[in-house]
PDB file of C-alpha atoms and ligand atoms in Angstrom:
ATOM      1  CA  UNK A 122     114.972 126.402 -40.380  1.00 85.00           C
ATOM      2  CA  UNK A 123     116.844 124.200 -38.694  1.00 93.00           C
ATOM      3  CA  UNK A 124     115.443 122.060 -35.863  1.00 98.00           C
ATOM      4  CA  UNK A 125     116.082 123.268 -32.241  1.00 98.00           C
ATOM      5  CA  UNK A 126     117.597 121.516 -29.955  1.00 98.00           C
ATOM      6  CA  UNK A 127     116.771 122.274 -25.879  1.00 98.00           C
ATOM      7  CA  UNK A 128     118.765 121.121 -23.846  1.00 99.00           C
ATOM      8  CA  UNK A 129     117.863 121.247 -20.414  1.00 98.00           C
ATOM      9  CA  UNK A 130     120.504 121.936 -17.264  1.00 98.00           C
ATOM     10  CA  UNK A 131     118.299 119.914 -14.417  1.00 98.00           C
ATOM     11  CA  UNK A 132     119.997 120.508 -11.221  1.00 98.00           C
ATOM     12  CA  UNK A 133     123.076 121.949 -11.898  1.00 98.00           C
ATOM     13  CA  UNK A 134     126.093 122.155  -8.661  1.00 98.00           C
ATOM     14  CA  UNK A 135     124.784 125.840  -7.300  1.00 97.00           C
ATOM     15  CA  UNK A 136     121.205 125.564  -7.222  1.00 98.00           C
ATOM     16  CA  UNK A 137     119.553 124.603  -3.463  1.00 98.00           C
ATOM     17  CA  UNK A 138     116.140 123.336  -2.786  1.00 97.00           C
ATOM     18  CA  UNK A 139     115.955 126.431   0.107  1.00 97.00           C
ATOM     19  CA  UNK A 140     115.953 128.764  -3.304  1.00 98.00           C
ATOM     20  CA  UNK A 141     113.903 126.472  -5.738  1.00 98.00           C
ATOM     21  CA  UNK A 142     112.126 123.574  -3.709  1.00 98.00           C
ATOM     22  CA  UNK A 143     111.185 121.868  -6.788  1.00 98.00           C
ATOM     23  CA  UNK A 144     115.093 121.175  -7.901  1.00 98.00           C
ATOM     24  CA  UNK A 145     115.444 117.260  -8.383  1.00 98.00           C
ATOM     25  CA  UNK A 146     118.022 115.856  -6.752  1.00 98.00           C
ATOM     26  CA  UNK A 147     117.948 112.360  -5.889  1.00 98.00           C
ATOM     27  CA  UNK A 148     118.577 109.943  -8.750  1.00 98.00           C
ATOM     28  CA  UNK A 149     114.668 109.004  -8.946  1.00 98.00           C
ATOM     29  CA  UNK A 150     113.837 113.117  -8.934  1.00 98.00           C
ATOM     30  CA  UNK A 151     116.339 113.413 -11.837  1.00 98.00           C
ATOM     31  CA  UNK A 152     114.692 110.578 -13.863  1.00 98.00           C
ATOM     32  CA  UNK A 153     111.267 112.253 -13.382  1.00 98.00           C
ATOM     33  CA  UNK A 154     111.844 115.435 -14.612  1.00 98.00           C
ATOM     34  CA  UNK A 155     114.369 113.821 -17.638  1.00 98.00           C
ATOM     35  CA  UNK A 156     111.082 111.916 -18.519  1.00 98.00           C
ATOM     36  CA  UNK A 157     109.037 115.289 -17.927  1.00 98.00           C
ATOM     37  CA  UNK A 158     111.494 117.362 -20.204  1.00 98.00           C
ATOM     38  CA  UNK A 159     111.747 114.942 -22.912  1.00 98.00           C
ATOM     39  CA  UNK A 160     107.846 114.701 -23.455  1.00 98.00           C
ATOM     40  CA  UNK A 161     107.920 118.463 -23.481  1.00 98.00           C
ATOM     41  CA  UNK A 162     110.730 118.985 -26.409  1.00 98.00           C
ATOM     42  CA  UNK A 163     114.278 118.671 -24.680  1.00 98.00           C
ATOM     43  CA  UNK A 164     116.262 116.177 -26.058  1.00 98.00           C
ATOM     44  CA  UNK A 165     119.952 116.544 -24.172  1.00 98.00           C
ATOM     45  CA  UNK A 166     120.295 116.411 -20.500  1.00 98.00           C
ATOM     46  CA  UNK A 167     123.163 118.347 -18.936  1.00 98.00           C
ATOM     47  CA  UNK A 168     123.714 116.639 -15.837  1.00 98.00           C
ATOM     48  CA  UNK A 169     125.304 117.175 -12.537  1.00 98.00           C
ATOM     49  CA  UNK A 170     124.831 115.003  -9.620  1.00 98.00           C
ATOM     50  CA  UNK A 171     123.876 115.407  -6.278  1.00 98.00           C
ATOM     51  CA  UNK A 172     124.964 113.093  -2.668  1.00 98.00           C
ATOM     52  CA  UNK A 173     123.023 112.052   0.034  1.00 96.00           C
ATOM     53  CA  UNK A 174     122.918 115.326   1.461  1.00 96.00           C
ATOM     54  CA  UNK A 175     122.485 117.178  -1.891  1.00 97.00           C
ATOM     55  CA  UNK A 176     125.495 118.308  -2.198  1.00 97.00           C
ATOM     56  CA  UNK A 177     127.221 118.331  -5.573  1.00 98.00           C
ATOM     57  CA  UNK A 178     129.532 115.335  -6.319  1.00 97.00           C
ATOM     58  CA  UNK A 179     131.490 114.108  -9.090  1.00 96.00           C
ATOM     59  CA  UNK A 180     131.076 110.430  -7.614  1.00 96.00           C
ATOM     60  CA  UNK A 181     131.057 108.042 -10.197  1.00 96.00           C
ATOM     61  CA  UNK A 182     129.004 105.394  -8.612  1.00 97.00           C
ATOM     62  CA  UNK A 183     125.773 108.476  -8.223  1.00 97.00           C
ATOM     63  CA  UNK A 184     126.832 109.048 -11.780  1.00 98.00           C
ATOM     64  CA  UNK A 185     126.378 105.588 -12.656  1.00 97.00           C
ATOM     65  CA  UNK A 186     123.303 104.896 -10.700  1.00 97.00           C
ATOM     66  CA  UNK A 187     121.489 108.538 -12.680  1.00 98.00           C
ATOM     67  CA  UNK A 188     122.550 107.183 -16.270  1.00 97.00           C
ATOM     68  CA  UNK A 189     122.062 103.695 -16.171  1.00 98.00           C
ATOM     69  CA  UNK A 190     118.138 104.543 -14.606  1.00 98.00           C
ATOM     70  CA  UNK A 191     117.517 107.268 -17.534  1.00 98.00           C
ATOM     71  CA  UNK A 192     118.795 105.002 -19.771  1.00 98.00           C
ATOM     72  CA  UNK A 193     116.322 102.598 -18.782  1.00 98.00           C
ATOM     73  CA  UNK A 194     113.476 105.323 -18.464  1.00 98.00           C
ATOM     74  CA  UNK A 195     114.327 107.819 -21.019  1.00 98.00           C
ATOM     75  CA  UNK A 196     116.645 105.978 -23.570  1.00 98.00           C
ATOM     76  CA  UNK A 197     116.424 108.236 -26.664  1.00 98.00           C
ATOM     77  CA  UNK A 198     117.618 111.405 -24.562  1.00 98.00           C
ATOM     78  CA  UNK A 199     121.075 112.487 -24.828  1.00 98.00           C
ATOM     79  CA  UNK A 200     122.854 112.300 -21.641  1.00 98.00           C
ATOM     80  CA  UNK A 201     125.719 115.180 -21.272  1.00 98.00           C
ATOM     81  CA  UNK A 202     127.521 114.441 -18.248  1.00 98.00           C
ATOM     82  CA  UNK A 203     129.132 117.682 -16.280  1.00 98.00           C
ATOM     83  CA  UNK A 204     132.915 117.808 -16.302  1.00 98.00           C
ATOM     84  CA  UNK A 205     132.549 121.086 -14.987  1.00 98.00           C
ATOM     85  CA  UNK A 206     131.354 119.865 -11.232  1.00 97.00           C
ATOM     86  CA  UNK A 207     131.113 122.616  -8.427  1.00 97.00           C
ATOM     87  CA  UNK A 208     134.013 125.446  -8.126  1.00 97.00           C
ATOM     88  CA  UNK A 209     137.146 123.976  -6.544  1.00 96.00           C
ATOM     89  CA  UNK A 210     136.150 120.206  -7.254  1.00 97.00           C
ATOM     90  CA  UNK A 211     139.813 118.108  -8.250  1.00 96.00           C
ATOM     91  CA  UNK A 212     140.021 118.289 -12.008  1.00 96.00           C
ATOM     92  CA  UNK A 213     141.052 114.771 -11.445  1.00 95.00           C
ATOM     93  CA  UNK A 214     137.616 113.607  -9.893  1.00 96.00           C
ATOM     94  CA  UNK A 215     136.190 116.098 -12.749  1.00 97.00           C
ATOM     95  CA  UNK A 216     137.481 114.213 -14.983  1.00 96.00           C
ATOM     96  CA  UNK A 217     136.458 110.899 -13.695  1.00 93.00           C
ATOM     97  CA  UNK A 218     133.075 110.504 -15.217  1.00 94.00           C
ATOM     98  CA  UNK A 219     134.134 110.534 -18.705  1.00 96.00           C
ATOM     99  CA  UNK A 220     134.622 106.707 -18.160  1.00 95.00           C
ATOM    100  CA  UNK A 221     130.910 106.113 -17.992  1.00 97.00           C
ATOM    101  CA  UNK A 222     130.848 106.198 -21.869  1.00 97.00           C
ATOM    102  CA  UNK A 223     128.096 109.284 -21.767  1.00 97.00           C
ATOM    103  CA  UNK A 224     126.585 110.209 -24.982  1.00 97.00           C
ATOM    104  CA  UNK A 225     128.487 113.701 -24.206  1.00 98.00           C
ATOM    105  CA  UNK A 226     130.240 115.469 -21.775  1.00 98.00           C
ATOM    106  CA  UNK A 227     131.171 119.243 -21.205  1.00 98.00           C
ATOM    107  CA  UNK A 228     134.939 120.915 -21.943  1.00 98.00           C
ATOM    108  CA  UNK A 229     135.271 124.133 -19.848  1.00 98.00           C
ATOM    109  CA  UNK A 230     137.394 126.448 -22.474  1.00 98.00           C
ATOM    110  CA  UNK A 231     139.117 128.663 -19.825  1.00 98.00           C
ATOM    111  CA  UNK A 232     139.327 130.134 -16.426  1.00 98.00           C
ATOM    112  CA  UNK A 233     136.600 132.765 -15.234  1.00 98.00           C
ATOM    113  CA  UNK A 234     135.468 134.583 -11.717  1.00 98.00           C
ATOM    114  CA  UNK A 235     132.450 132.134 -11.349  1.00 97.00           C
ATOM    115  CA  UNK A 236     130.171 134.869  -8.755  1.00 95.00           C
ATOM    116  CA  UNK A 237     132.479 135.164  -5.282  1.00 96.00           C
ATOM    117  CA  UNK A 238     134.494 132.173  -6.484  1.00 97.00           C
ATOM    118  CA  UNK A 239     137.322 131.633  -9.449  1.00 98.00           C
ATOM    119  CA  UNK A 240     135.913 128.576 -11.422  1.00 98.00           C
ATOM    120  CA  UNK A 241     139.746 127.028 -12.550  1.00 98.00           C
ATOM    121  CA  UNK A 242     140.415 125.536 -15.856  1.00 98.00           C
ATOM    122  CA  UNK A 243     143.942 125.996 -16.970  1.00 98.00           C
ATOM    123  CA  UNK A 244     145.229 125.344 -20.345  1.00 98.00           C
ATOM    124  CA  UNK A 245     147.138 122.290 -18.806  1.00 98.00           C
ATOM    125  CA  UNK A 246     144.063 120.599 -17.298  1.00 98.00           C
ATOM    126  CA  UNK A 247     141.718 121.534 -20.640  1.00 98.00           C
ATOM    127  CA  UNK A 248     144.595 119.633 -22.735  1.00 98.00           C
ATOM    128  CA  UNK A 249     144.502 117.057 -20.557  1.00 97.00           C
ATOM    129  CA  UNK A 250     140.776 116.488 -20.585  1.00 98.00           C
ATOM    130  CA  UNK A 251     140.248 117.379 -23.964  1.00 98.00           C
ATOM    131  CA  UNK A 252     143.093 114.249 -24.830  1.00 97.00           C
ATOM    132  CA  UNK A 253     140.998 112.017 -22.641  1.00 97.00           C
ATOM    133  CA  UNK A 254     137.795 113.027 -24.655  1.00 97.00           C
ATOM    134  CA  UNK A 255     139.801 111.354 -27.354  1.00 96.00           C
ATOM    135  CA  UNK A 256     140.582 108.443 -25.838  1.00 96.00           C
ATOM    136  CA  UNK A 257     137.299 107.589 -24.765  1.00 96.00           C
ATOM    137  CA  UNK A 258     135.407 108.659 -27.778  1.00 96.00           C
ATOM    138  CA  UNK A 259     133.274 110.759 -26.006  1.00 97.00           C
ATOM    139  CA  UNK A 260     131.601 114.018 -27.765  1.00 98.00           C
ATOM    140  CA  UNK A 261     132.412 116.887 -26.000  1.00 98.00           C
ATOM    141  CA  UNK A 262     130.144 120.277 -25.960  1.00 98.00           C
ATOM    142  CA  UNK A 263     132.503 123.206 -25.317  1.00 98.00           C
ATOM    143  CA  UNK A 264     131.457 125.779 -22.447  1.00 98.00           C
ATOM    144  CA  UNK A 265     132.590 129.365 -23.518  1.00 98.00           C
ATOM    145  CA  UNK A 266     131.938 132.231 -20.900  1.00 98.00           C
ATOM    146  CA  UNK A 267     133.807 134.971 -22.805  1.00 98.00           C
ATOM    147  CA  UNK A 268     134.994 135.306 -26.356  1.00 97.00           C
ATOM    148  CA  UNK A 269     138.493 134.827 -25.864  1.00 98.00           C
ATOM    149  CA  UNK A 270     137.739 131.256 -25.456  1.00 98.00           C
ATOM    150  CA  UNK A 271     136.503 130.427 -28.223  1.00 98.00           C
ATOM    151  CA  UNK A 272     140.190 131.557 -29.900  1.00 98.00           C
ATOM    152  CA  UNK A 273     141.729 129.475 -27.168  1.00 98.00           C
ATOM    153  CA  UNK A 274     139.556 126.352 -28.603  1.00 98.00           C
ATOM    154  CA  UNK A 275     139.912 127.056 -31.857  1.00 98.00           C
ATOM    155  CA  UNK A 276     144.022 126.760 -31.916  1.00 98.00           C
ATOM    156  CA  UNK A 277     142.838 123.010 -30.108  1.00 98.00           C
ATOM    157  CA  UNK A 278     140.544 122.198 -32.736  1.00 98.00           C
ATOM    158  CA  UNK A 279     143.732 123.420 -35.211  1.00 98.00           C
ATOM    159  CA  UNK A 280     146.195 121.108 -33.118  1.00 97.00           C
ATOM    160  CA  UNK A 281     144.081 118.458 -33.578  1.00 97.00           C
ATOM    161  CA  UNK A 282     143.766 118.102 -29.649  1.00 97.00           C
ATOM    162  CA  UNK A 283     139.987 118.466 -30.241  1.00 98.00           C
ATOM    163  CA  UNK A 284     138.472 116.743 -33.210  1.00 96.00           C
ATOM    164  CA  UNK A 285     134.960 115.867 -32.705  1.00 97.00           C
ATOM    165  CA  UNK A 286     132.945 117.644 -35.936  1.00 97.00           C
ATOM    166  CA  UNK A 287     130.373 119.328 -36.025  1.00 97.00           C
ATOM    167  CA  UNK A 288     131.869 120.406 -32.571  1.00 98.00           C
ATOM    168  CA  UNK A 289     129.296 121.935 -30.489  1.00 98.00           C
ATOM    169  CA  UNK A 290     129.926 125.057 -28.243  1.00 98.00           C
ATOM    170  CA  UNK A 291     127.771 126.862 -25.848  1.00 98.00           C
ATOM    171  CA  UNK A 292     127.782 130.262 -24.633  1.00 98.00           C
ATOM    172  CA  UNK A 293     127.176 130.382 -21.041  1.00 98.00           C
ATOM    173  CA  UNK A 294     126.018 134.069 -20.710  1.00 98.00           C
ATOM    174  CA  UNK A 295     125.605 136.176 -17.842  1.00 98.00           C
ATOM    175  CA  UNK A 296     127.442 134.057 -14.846  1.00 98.00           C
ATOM    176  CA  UNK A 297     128.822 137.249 -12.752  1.00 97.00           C
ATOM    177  CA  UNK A 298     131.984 137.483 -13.738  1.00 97.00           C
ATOM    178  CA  UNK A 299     131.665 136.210 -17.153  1.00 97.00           C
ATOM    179  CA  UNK A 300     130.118 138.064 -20.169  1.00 98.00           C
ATOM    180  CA  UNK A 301     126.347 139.136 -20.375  1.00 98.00           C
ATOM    181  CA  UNK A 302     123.543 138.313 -22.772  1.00 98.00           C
ATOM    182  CA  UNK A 303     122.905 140.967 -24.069  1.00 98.00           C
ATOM    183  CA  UNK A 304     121.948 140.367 -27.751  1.00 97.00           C
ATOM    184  CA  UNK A 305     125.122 142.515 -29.375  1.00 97.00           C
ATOM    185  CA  UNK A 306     127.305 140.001 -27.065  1.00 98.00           C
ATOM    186  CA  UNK A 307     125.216 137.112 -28.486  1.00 97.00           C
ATOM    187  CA  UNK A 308     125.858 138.105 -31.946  1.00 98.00           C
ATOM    188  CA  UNK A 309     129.298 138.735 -31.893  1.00 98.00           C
ATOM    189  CA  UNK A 310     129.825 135.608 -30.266  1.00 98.00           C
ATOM    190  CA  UNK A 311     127.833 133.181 -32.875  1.00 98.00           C
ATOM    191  CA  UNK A 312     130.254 135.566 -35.654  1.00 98.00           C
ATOM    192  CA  UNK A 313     133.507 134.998 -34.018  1.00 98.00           C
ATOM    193  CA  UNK A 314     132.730 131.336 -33.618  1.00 98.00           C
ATOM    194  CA  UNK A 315     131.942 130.905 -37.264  1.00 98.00           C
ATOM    195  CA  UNK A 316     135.093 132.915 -38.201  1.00 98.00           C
ATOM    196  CA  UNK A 317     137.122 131.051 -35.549  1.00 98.00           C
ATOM    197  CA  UNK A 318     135.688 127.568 -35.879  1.00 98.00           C
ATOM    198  CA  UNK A 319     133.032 127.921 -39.235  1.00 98.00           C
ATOM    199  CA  UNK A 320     131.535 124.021 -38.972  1.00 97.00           C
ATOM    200  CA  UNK A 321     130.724 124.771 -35.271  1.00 98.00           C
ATOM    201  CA  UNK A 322     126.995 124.385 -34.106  1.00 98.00           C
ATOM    202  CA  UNK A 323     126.258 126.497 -31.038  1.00 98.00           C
ATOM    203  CA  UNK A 324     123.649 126.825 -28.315  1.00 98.00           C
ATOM    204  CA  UNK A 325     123.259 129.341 -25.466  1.00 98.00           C
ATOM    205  CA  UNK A 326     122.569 128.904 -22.059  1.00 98.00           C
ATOM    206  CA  UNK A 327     121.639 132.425 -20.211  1.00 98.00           C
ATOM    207  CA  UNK A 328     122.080 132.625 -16.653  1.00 98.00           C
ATOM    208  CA  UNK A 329     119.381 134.238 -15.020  1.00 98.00           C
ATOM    209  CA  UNK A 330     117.476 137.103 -15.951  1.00 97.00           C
ATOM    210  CA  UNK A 331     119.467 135.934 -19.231  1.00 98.00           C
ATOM    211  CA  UNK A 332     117.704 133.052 -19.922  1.00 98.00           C
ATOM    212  CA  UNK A 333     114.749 134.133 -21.851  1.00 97.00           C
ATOM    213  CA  UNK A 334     116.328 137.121 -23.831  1.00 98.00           C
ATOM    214  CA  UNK A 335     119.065 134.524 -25.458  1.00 98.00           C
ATOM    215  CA  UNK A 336     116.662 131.774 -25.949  1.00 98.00           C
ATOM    216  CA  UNK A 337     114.679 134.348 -28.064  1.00 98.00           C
ATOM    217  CA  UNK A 338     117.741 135.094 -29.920  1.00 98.00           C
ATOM    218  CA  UNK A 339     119.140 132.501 -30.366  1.00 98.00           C
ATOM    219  CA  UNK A 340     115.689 130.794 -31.899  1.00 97.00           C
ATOM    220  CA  UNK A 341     115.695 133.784 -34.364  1.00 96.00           C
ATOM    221  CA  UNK A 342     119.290 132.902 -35.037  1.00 97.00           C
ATOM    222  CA  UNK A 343     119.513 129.622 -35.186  1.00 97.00           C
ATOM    223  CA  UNK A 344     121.184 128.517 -32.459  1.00 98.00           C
ATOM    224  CA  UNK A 345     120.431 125.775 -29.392  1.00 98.00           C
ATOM    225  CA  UNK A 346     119.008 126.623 -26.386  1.00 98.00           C
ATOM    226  CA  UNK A 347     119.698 125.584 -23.038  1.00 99.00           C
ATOM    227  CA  UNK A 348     116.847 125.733 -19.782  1.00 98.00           C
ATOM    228  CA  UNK A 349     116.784 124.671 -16.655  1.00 98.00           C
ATOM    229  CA  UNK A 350     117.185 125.276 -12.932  1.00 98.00           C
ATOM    230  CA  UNK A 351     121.171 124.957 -12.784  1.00 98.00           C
ATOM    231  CA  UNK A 352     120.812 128.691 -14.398  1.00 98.00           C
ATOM    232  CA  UNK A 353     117.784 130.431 -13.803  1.00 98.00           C
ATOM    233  CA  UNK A 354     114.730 129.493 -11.191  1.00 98.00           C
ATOM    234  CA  UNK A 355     112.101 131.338 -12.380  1.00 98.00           C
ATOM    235  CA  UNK A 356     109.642 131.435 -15.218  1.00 98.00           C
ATOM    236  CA  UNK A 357     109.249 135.647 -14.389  1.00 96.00           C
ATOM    237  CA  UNK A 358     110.888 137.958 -12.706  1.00 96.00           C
ATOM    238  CA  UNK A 359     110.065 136.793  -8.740  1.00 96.00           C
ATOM    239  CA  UNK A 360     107.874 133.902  -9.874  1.00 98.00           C
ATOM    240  CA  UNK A 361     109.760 130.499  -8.800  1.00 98.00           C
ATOM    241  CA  UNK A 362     109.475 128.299 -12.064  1.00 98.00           C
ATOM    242  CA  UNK A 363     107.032 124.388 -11.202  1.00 98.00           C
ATOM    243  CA  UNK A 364     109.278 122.503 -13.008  1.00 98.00           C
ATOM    244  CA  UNK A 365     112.534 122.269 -15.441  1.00 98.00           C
ATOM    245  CA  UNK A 366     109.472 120.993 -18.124  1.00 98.00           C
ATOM    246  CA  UNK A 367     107.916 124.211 -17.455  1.00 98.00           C
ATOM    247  CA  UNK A 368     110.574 126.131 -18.615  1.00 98.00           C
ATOM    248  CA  UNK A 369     111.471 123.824 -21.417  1.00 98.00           C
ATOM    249  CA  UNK A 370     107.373 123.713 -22.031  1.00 98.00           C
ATOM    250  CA  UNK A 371     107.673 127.577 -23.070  1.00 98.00           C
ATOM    251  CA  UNK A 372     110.719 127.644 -25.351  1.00 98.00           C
ATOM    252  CA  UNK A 373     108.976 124.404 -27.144  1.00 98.00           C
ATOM    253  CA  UNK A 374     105.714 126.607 -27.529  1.00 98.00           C
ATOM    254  CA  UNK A 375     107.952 129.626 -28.853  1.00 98.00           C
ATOM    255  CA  UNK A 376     109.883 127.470 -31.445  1.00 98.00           C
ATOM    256  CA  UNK A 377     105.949 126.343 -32.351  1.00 98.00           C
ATOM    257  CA  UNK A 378     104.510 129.820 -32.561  1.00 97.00           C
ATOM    258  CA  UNK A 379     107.612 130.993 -34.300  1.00 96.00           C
ATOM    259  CA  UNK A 380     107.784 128.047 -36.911  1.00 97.00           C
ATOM    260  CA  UNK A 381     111.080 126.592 -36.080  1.00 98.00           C
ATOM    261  CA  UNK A 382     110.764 122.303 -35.890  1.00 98.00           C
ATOM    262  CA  UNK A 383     111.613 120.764 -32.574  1.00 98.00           C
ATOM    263  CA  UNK A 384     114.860 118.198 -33.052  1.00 98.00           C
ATOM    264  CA  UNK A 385     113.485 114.525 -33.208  1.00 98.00           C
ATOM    265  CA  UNK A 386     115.688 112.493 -31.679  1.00 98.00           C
ATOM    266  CA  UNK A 387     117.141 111.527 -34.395  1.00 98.00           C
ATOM    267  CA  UNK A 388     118.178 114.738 -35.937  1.00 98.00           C
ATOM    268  CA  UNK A 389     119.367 115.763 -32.814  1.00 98.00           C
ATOM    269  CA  UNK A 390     122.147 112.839 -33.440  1.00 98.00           C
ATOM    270  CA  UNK A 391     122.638 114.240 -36.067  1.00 98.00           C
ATOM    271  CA  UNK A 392     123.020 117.436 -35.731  1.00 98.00           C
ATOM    272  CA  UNK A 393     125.783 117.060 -32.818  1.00 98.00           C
ATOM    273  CA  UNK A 394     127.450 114.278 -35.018  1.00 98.00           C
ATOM    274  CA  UNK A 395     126.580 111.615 -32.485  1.00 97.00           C
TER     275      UNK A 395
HETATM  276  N1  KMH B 460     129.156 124.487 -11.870  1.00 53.26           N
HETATM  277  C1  KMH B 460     129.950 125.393 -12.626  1.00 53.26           C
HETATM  278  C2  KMH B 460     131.088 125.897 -11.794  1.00 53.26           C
HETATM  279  C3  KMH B 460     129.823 122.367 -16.555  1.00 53.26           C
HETATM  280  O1  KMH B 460     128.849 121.762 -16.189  1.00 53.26           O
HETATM  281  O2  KMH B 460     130.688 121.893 -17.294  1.00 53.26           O
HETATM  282  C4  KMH B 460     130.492 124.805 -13.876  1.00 53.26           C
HETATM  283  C5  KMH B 460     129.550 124.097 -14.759  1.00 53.26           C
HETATM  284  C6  KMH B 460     130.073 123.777 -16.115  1.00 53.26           C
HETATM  285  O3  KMH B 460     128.426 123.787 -14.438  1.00 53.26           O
HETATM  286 ZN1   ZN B 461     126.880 122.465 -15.538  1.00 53.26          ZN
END
């Protein structure tokens, strides 16, 4: 079967320490748990940073600080900077971390109610960003929420406006407002992306009480699989989680008990066409 990939979402821009103390934060908290995760099977790191205050920021200089101490600490992990920031963050500033050369960075394929909030990506800023991807050279992984945008990033991939291959696109399931997890969602999606886009690799991130049920899929499926506090806390239902390396701990043990090979670094590179 093919190897897994986990990726793991660290801190995310929603998460607070009031709901999960354990969430890293600071740039030497971050390091820490990318060192945990990578011992325990993760080999991409979706990051978002935090200020002074733990707020979320798109500052490049806290960017710069978190990559160039992982890449010190943790050099064979995959760093996959957030272009996605909090809701209402300037696509400009957004945008601005692309110019830290990451190994990858998310592409937001379309607007959706993000909980309370409307989290904005319209087809002029995705063009935009998606032609700066270009420039750069930077690989991007593509964040669906709904099917319908993964036809609105397949006519990009056709226009040549995206052009990375094997692109890689995951479904974000179960942000309120978005579309669920539930496995018949799961399965149309991983179809309609092979119809739409057929050399497309895919992972899922469940939000939530998602998490686990789409990790299980998707390791039957073959698909990635995405963990970590930025969408889901807990390891049960009203059990706070220790760690992100707990959570990635028990999708590594799965994949073990299941028979599916953990990604080496190397064929996680691979894989994404890094
Ligand atoms: N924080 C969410 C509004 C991404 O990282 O690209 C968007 C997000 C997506 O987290
Ligand atoms: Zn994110």
């Amino acid at each position: 079967m093919e190897p897994l990939i986990i990726t793991t979402a660290l801190t995310g821009a929603e998460t607070t320490k009031e709901s999960q103390p354990n969430l890293p934060i600071t740039p030497d908290e971050q390091v820490e748990t990318a060192i945990e995760c990578f011992k325990a099977g993760s080999r991409v790191l979706h990051l978002h940073v935090r200020d002074d205050e733990g707020k979320p920021t798109q500052d490049l200089e806290r960017f710069e600080e978190v990559i160039t101490k992982l890449r010190q600490s943790v050099p064979e992990m995959i760093i996959q900077m957030s272009t996605g920031g909090a809701v209402g963050e300037p696509f400009e500033k957004r945008m601005a971390p692309l110019k830290l050369m990451p190994d990858m960075a998310t592409l937001n394929g379309g607007t959706l109610n993000f909980g309370d909030e409307v989290f904005m990506n319209s087809p002029a800023d995705i063009e935009k960003l998606a032609a700066y991807f270009q420039v750069v050279g930077v690989a991007p992984e593509i964040e669906v929420y709904e099917s319908g945008m993964i036809d609105y990033v397949a006519k990009l991939v056709k226009k040549g406006l995206i052009s990375h291959t094997p692109l890689h696109v995951q479904f974000v399931l179960g942000v309120p407002g978005g579309m669920s997890g539930k496995p018949k969602n799961m399965l149309y999606m991983a179809e309609h992306l092979q119809e739409e886009i057929p050399s497309a690799t895919w992972g899922v991130a469940g939000i939530g009480r998602w998490e686990l049920p789409c990790a299980v899929m998707a390791l039957t499926m073959g698909g990635h699989i995405r963990v970590g506090f930025e969408d889901n806390i807990f390891y049960h239902k009203g059990v706070l989680a220790k760690s992100n390396a707990q959570l990635v701990e028990r999708i590594t043990k799965m994949a073990n008990d299941f028979g599916r090979p953990i990604a080496t670094p190397e064929q996680t590179r691979e894989i994404l066409g890094l």
